[in-house]
Structures are given as structure tokens and as C-alpha cells.
PDB file of C-alpha atoms in Angstrom:
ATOM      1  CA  UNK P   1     -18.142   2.444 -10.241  1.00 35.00           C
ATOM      2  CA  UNK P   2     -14.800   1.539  -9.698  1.00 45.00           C
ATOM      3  CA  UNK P   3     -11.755   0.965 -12.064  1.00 47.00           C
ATOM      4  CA  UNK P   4     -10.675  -2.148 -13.537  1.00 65.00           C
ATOM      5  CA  UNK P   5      -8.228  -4.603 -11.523  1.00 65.00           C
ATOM      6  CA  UNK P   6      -5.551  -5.713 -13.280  1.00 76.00           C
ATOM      7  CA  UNK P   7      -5.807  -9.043 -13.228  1.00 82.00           C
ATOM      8  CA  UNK P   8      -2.238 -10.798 -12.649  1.00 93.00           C
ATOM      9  CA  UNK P   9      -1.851 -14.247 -10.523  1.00 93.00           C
ATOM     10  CA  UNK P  10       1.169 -13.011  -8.696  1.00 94.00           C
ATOM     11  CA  UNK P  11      -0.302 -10.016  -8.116  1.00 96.00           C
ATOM     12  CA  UNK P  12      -4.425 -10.340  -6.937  1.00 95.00           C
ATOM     13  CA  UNK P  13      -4.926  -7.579  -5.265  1.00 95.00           C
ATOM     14  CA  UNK P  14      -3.593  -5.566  -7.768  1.00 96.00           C
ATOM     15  CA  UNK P  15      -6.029  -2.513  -8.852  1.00 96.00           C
ATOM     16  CA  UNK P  16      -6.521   0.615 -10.950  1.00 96.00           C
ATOM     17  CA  UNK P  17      -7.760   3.276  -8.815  1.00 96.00           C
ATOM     18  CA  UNK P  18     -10.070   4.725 -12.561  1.00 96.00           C
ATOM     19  CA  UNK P  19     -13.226   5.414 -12.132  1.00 95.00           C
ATOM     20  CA  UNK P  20     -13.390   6.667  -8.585  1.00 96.00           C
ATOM     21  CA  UNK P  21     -15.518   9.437  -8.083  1.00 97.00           C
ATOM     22  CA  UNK P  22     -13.296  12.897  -6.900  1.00 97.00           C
ATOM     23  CA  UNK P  23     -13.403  17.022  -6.609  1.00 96.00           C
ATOM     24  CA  UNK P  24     -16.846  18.103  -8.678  1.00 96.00           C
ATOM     25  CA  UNK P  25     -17.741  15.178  -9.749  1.00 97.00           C
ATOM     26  CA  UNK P  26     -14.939  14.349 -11.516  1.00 97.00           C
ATOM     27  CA  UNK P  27     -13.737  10.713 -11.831  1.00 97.00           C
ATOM     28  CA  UNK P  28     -10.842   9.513 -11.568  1.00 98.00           C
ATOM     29  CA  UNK P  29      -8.846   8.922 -14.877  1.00 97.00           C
ATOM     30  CA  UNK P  30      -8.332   5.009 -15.893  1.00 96.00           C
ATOM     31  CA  UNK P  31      -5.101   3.656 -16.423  1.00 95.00           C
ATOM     32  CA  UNK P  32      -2.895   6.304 -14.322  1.00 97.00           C
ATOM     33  CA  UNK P  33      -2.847   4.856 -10.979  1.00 97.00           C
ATOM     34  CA  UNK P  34      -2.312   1.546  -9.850  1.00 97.00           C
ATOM     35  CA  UNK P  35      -1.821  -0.122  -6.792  1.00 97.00           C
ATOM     36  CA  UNK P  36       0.046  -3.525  -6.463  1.00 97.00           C
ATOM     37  CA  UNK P  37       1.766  -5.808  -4.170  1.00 96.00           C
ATOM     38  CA  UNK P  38       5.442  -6.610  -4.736  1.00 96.00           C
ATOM     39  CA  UNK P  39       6.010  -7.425  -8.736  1.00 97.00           C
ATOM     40  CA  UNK P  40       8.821 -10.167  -7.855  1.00 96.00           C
ATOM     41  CA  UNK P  41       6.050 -12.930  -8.202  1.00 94.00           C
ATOM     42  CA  UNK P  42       4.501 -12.104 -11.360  1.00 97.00           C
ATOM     43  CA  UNK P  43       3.810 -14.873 -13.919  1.00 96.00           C
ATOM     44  CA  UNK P  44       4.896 -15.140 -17.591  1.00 97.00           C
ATOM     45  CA  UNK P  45       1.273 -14.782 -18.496  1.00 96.00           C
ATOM     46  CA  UNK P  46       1.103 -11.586 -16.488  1.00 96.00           C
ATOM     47  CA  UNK P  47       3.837 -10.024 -17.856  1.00 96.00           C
ATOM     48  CA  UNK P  48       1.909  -9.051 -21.267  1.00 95.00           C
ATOM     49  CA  UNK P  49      -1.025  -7.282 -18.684  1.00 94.00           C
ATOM     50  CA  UNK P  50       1.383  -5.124 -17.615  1.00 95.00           C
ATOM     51  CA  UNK P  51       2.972  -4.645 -20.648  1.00 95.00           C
ATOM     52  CA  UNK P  52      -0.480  -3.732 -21.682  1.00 93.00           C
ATOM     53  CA  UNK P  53      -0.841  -0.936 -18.601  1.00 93.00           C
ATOM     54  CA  UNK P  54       2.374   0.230 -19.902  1.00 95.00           C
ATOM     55  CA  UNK P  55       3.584   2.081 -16.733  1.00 97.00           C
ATOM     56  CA  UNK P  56       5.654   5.062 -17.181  1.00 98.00           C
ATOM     57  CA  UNK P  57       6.918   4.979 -13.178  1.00 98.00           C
ATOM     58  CA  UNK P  58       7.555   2.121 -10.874  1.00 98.00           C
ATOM     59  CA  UNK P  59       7.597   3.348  -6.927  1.00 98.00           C
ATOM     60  CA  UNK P  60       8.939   0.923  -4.728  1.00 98.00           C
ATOM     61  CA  UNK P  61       8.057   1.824  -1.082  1.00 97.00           C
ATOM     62  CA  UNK P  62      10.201  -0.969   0.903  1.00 95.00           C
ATOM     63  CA  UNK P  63      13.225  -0.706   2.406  1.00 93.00           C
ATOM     64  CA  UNK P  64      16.685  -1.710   0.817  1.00 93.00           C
ATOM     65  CA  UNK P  65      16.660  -5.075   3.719  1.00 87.00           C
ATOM     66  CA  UNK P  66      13.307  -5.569   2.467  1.00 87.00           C
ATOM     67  CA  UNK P  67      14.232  -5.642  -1.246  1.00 92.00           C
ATOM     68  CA  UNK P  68      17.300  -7.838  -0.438  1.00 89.00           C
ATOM     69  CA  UNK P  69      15.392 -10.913   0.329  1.00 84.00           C
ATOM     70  CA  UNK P  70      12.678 -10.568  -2.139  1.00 89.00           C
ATOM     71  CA  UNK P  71      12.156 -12.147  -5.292  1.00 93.00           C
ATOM     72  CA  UNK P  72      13.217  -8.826  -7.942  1.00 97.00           C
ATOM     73  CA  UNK P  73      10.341  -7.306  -9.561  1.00 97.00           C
ATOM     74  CA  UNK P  74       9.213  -8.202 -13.146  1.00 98.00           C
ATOM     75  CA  UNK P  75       9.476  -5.362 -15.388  1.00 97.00           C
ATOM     76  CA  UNK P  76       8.234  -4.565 -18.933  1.00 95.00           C
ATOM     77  CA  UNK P  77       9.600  -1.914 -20.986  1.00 94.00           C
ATOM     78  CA  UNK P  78      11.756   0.667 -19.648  1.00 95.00           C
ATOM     79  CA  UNK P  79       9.822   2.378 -16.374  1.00 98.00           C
ATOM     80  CA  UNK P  80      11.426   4.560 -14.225  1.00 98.00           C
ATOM     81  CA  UNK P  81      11.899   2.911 -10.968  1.00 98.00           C
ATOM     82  CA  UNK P  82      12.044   5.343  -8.069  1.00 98.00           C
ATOM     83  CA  UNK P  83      12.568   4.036  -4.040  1.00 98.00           C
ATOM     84  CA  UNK P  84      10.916   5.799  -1.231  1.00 98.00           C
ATOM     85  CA  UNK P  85      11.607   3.204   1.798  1.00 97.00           C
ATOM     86  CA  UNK P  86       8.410   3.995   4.096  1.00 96.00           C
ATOM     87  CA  UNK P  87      10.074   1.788   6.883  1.00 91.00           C
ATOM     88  CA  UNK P  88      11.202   2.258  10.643  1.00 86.00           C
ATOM     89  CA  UNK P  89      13.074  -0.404  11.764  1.00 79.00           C
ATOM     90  CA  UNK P  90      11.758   0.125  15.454  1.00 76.00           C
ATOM     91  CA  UNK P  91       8.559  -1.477  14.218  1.00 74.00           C
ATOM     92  CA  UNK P  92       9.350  -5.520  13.825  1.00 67.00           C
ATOM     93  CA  UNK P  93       6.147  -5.817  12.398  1.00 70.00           C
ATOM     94  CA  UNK P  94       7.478  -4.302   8.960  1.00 68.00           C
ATOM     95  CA  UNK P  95      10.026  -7.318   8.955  1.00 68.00           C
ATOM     96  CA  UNK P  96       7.755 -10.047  10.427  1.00 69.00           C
ATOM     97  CA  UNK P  97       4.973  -9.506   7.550  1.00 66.00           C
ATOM     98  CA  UNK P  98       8.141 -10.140   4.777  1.00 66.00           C
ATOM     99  CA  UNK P  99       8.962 -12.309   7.176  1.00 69.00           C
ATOM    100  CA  UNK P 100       5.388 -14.135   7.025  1.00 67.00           C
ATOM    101  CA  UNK P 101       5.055 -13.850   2.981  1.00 65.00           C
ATOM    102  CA  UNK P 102       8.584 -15.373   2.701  1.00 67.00           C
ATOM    103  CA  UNK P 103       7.933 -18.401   4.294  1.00 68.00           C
ATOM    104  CA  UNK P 104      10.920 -17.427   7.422  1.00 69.00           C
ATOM    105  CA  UNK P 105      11.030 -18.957  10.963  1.00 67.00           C
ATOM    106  CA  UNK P 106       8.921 -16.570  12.965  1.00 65.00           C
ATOM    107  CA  UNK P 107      10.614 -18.185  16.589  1.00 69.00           C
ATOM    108  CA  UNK P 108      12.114 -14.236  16.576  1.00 62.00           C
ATOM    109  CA  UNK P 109       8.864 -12.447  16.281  1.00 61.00           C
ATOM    110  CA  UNK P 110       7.727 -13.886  19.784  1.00 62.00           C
ATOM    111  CA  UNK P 111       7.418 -10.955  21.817  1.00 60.00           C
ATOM    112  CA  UNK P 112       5.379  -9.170  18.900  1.00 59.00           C
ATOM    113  CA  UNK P 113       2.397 -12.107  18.655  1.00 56.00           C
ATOM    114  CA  UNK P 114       2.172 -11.546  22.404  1.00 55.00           C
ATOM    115  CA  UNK P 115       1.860  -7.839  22.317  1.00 54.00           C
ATOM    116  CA  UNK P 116      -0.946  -8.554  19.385  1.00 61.00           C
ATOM    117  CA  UNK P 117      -0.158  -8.200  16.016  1.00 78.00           C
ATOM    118  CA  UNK P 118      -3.768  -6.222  15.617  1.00 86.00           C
ATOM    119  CA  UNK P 119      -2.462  -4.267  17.727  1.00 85.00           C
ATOM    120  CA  UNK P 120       0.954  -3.336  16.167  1.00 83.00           C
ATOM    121  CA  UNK P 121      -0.937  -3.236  12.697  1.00 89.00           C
ATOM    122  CA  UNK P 122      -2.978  -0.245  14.134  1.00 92.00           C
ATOM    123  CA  UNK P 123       0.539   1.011  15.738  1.00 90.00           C
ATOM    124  CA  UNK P 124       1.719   1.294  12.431  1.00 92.00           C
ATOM    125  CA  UNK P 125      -0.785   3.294  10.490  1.00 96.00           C
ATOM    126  CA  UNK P 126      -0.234   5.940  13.367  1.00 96.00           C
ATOM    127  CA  UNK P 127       3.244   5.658  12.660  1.00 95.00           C
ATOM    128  CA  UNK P 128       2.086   6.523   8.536  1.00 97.00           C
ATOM    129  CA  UNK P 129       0.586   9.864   9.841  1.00 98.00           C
ATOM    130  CA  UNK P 130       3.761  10.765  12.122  1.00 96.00           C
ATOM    131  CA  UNK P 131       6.657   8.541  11.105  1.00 95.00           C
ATOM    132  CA  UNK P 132       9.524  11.031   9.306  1.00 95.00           C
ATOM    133  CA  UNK P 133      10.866   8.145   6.584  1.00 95.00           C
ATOM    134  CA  UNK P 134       6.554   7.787   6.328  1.00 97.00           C
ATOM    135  CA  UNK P 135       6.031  11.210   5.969  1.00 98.00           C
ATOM    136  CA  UNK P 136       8.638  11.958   3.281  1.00 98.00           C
ATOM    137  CA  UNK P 137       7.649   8.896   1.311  1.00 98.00           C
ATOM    138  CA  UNK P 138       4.245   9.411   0.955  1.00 98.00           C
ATOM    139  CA  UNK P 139       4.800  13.778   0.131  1.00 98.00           C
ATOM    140  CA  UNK P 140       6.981  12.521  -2.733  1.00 98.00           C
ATOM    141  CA  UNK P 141       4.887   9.988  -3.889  1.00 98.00           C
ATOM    142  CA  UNK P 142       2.271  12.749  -4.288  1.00 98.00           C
ATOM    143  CA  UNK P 143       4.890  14.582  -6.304  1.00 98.00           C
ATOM    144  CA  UNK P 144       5.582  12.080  -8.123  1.00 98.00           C
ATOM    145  CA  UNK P 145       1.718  11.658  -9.125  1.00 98.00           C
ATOM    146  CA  UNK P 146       1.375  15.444 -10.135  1.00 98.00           C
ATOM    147  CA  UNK P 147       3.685  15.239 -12.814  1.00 98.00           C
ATOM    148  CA  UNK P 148       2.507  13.676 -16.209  1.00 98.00           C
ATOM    149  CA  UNK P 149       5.827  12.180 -17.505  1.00 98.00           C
ATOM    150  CA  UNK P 150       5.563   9.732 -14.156  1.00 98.00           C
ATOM    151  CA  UNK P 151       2.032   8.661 -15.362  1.00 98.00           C
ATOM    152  CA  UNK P 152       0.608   5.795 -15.746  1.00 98.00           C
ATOM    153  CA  UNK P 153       2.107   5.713 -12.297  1.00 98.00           C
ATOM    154  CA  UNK P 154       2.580   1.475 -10.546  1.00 98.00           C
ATOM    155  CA  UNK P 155       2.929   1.702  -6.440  1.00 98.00           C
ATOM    156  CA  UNK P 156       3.534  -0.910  -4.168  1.00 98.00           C
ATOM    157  CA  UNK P 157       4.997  -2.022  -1.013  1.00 96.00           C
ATOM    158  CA  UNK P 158       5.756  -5.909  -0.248  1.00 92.00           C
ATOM    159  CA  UNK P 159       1.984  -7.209   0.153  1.00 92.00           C
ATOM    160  CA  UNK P 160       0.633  -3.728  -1.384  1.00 96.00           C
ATOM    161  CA  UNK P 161      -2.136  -3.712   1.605  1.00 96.00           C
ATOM    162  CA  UNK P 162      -0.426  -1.186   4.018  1.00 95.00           C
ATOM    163  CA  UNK P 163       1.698   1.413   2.800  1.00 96.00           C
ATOM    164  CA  UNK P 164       0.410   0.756  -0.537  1.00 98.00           C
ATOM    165  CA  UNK P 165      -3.042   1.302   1.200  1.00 98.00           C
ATOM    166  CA  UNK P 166      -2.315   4.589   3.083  1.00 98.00           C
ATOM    167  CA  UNK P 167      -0.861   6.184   0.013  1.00 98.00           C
ATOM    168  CA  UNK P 168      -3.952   5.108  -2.280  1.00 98.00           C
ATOM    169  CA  UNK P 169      -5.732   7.050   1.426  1.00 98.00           C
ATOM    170  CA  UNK P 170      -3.431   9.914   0.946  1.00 98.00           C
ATOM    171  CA  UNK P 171      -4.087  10.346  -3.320  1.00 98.00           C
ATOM    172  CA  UNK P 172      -7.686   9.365  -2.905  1.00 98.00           C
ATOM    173  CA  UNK P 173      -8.283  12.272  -0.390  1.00 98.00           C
ATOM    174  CA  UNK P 174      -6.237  14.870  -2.244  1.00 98.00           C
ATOM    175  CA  UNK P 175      -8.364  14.061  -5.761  1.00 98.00           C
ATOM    176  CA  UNK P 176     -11.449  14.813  -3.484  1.00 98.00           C
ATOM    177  CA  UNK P 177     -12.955  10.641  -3.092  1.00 98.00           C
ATOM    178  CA  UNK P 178     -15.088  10.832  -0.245  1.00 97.00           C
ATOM    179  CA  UNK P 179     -13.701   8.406   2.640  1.00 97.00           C
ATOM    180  CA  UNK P 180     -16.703   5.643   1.687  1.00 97.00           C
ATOM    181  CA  UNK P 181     -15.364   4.809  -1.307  1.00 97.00           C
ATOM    182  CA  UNK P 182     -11.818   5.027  -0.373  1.00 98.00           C
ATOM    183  CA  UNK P 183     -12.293   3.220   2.460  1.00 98.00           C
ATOM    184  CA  UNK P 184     -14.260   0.452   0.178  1.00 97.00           C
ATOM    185  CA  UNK P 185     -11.184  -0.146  -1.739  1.00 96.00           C
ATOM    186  CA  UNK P 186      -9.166  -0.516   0.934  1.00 98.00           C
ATOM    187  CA  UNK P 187     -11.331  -3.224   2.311  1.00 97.00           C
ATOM    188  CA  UNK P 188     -11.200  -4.796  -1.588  1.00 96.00           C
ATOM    189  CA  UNK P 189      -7.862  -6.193  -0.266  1.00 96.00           C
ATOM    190  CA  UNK P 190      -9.523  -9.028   1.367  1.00 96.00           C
ATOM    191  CA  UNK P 191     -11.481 -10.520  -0.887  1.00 95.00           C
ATOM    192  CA  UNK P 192      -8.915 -10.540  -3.630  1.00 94.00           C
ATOM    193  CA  UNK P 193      -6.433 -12.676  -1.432  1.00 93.00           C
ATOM    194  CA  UNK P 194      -8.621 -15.045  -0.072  1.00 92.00           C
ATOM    195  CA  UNK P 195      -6.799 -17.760  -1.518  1.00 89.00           C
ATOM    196  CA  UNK P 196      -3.978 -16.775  -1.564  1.00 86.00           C
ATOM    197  CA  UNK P 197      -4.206 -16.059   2.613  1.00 84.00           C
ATOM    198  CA  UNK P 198      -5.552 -19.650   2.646  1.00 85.00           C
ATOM    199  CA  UNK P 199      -2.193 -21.116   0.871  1.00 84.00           C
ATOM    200  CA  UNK P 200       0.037 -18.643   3.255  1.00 79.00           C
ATOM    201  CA  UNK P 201      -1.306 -20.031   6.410  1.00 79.00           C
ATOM    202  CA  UNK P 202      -1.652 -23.562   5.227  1.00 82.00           C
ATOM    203  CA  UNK P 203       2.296 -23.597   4.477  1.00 76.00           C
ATOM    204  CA  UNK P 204       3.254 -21.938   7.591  1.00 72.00           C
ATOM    205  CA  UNK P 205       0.872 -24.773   9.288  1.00 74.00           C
ATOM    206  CA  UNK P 206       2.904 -27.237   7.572  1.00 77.00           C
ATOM    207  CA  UNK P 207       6.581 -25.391   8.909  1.00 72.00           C
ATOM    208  CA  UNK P 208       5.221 -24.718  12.130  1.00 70.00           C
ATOM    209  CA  UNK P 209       2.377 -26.884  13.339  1.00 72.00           C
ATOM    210  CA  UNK P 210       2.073 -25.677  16.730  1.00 70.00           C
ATOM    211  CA  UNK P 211       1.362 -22.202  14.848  1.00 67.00           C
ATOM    212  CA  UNK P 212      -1.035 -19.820  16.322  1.00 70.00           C
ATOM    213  CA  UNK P 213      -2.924 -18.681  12.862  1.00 73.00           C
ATOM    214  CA  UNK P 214      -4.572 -15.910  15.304  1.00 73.00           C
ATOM    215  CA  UNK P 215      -1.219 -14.098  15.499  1.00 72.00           C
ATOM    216  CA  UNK P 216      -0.286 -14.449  11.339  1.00 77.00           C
ATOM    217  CA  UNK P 217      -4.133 -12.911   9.847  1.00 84.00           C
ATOM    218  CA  UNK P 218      -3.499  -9.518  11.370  1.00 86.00           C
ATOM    219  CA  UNK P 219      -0.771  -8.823   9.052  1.00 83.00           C
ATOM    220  CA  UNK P 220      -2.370 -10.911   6.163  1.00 88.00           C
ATOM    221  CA  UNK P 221      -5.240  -8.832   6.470  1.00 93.00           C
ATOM    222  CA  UNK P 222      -6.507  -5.413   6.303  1.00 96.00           C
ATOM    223  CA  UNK P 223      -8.791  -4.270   8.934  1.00 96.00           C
ATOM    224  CA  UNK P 224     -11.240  -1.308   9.718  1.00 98.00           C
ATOM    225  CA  UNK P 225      -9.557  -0.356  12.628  1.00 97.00           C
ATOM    226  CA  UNK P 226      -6.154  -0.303  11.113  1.00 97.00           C
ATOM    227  CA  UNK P 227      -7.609   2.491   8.752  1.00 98.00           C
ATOM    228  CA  UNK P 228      -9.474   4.081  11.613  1.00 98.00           C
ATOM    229  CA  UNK P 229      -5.910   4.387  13.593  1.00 98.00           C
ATOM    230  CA  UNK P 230      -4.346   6.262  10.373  1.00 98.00           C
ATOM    231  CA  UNK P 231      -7.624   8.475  10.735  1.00 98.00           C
ATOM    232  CA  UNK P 232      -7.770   9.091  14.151  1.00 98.00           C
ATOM    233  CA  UNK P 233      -4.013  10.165  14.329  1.00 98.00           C
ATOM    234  CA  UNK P 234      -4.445  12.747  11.456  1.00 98.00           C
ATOM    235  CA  UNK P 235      -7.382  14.117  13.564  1.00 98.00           C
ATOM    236  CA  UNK P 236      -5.387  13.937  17.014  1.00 98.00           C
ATOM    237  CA  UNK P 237      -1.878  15.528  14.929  1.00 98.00           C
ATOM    238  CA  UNK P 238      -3.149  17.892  12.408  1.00 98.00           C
ATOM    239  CA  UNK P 239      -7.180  18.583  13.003  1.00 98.00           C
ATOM    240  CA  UNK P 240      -8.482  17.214   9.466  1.00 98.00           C
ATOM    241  CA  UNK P 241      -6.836  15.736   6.432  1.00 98.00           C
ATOM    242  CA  UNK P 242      -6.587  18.912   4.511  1.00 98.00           C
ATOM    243  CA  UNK P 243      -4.372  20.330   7.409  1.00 98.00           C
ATOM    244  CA  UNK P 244      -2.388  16.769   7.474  1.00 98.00           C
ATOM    245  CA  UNK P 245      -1.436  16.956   3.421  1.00 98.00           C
ATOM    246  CA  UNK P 246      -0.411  20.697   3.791  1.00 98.00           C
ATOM    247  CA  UNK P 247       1.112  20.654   6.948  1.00 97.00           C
ATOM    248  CA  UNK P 248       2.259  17.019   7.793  1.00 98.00           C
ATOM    249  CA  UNK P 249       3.301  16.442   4.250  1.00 98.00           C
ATOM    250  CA  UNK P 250       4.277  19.601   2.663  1.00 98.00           C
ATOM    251  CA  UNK P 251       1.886  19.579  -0.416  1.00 98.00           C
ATOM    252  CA  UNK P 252       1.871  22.985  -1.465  1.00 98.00           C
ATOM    253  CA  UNK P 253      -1.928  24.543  -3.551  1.00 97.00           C
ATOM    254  CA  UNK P 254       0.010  24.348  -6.873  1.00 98.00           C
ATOM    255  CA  UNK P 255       1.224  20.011  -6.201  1.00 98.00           C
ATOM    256  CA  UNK P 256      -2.506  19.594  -5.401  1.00 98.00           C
ATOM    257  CA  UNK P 257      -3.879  21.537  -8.300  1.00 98.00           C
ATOM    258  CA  UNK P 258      -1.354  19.896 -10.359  1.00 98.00           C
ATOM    259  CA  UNK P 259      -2.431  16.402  -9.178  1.00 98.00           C
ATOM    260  CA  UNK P 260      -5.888  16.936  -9.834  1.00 98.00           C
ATOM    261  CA  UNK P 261      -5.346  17.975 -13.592  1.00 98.00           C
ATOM    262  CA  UNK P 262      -3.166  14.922 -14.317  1.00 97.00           C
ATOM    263  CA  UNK P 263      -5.287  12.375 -12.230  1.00 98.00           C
ATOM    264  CA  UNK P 264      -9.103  13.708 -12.580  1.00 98.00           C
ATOM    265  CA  UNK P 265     -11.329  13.283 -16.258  1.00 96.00           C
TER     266      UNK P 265
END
């Protein structure tokens, strides 16, 4: 059993993270956490769903540039909105997937199809594990999570796939989900944005129509091995997860307790 998704057409893939099975047996609590892409395409009619979730925290985890060129996010009531940029500018492929969803010329981003963009997907969830703007972000955002007046707590990145993905990883694992079922919602991406991958690549096919389409899914995806990468680097770094949250991101026995009281029935 999994919690509901929120059902929004300018955000599909959004999802509440109720329902998930944690620590003994306890599930996790509906309504608190919820995972979403950007909230700057958000229909009138979805407006009233999230008015309905009623979030008590918005946390943005792009970059100022990021934010810059993207359509503002569509609020409802009065959240507190808190930034925690998870972005290294040494990594193009950050700017080439805004790049991608924003419908800009990708001549620039060259090099990076040649190197593979599977490849620099996986790149970049070893980058989550070890990255310092990464590693700060997603310690905070736990923070954040342990503390009631944050909750019900909204999280997203620009596609709310990636970073939005490793940080439902990192909460998932500190409530106790075993790694099946976290690593079955990740894959729930997919599915959800069928169409809307479809409509992505059929514009840029339009634009461009010498486009490679091989080179664009990577990012439009999500993709075992990209998870497997953030894995495998907490292994390789820290040993096992546990040692990753208290040693790679700080989390002391009192933010975990704390999280699990808020977040777990």
C-alpha cells in the first residue's frame, strides 16, 4: 500500500509518500510528505488540490539560475517557502535537463550527449552522496521534516525525479522503508510522465529535427542504475546508509527520533 498521488495536470508525478511501510511496522503518516516537480505549471483546476493538501512548508531544491528562468510556482495559502539549492554548476547536466523541460537550444550541451547523458545521470547521484551544496541540502531538508510546524511538508526540484528522488531515498531510509518499496516509488516516476515525456520529445523533434531522442530520455527518465550509483557511493564513502545519514549528513539520534514521531502512525 502506498499513499495517494495528488493528482494535478502540471504536476503528474506528483505523490504523497502515506502509507509506506517504516521502523516496526509503522506506516508512514498520509498527508505530511509530498513529493512534486516544479509548481510553476500548475493548472487553475489544480490549485484547489493543493489547497486541499494544505502544505505548511514549500522546499525548493533548485538553484537561484534555475528559478530565474522558470515559470514561478503556484501557491495556495501562506506556506513557508524555504531554498536549499542542491546544484553544482560543474555538472551541465543540472542546466541541460531545465534546459530540456524549457524547450532551449541544446547546440551547447554537445559535448555532454557525447559523453552519455546515462552516464552523467549516474555521475550525478554520486555527486548526491558526496557533493557539499548536496550534502547540506538534503541534512536540512531532514531537519526541516522533524519538526511539526513544517508539516504537511511539499519538496521538489525542477522535474521532481532527481533530487526530489534522492531526498524521498534519504527520508524513506531514515523512517525505516525497506529499499523495495522505496526503490518502487522511485521507479513510479515513469509511468506517471509517460505522456507528458511523449509531448517533450515530440516538441523538441519539431525545434530540432535532426535530434537524437537517445541523448534527451536519460534525463527525462529515471533509471535503476541512476539509483544504484547513489547506492553504491554511500557503500564505497560511508559503509551503509545508517553511517551515510550520521556521518555524511550530520543527523544527530534525537533529528532521527524526532523525524520518526512526526512522520510515522
Amino acid at each position: 500500500m502506498t499513499g495517494r498521488d495528488w493528482a494535478m495536470v502540471g504536476a503528474p508525478n506528483a505523490r504523497d509518500l502515506g502509507g509506506l511501510v517504516g521502523a516496526g511496522g509503522r506506516r508512514v503518516r498520509s498527508g505530511q510528505l509530498i513529493r512534486t516537480p516544479a509548481l510553476g505549471r500548475l493548472t487553475d483546476e489544480d490549485l484547489p488540490v493543493l489547497a486541499k493538501l494544505a502544505p505548511a512548508c514549500v522546499l525548493d531544491l533548485r538553484d537561484g539560475t534555475e528559478i530565474a528562468v522558470a515559470p514561478p510556482d503556484r501557491l495556495v495559502g501562506e506556506p513557508r517557502v524555504v531554498h536549499l539549492p542542491v546544484h553544482d554548476a560543474e555538472h551541465p547536466v543540472f542546466t541541460y535537463i531545465s534546459a530540456v523541460l524549457l524547450g532551449h537550444d541544446l547546440d551547447a550541451y554537445a559535448a555532454l550527449a557525447r559523453q552519455g547523458t546515462a552516464a552523467a545521470m549516474a555521475e550525478i547521484y554520486r555527486w548526491f552522496v558526496t557533493g557539499e551544496s548536496a550534502r547540506a541540502g538534503f541534512s536540512e531538508a531532514l531537519r526541516l521534516a522533524a519538526r511539526p510546524e513544517n508539516l504537511p511538508l511539499v519538496y521538489h526540484c525542477s522535474a521532481g525525479k532527481d533530487r526530489t528522488g534522492w531526498l524521498t531515498v534519504v527520508l524513506l531510509t531514515a523512517l525505516g522503508v525497506d529499499e523495495a518499496a522505496i526503490r518502487a516509488d522511485y521507479l513510479r516516476n515513469n509511468p506517471l510522465t509517460d505522456s507528458l515525456r511523449a509531448v517533450i520529445v515530440e516538441a523538441m523533434r519539431r525545434r530540432q529535427p535532426e535530434l537524437a531522442v537517445d541523448a534527451v530520455l536519460p534525463v527525462l527518465e529515471v533509471r535503476p542504475e541512476y539509483l544504484d550509483a547513489g547506492y553504491e557511493e554511500v557503500r564505497r564513502v560511508h559503509g551503509s546508509f545508517d553511517a551515510y545519514l550520521r556521518d555524511g549528513l550530520g543527523l544527530t539520534d534525537e533529528t532521527l527520533t524526532a523525524l520518526r514521531a512526526q512522520l510515522l502512525e
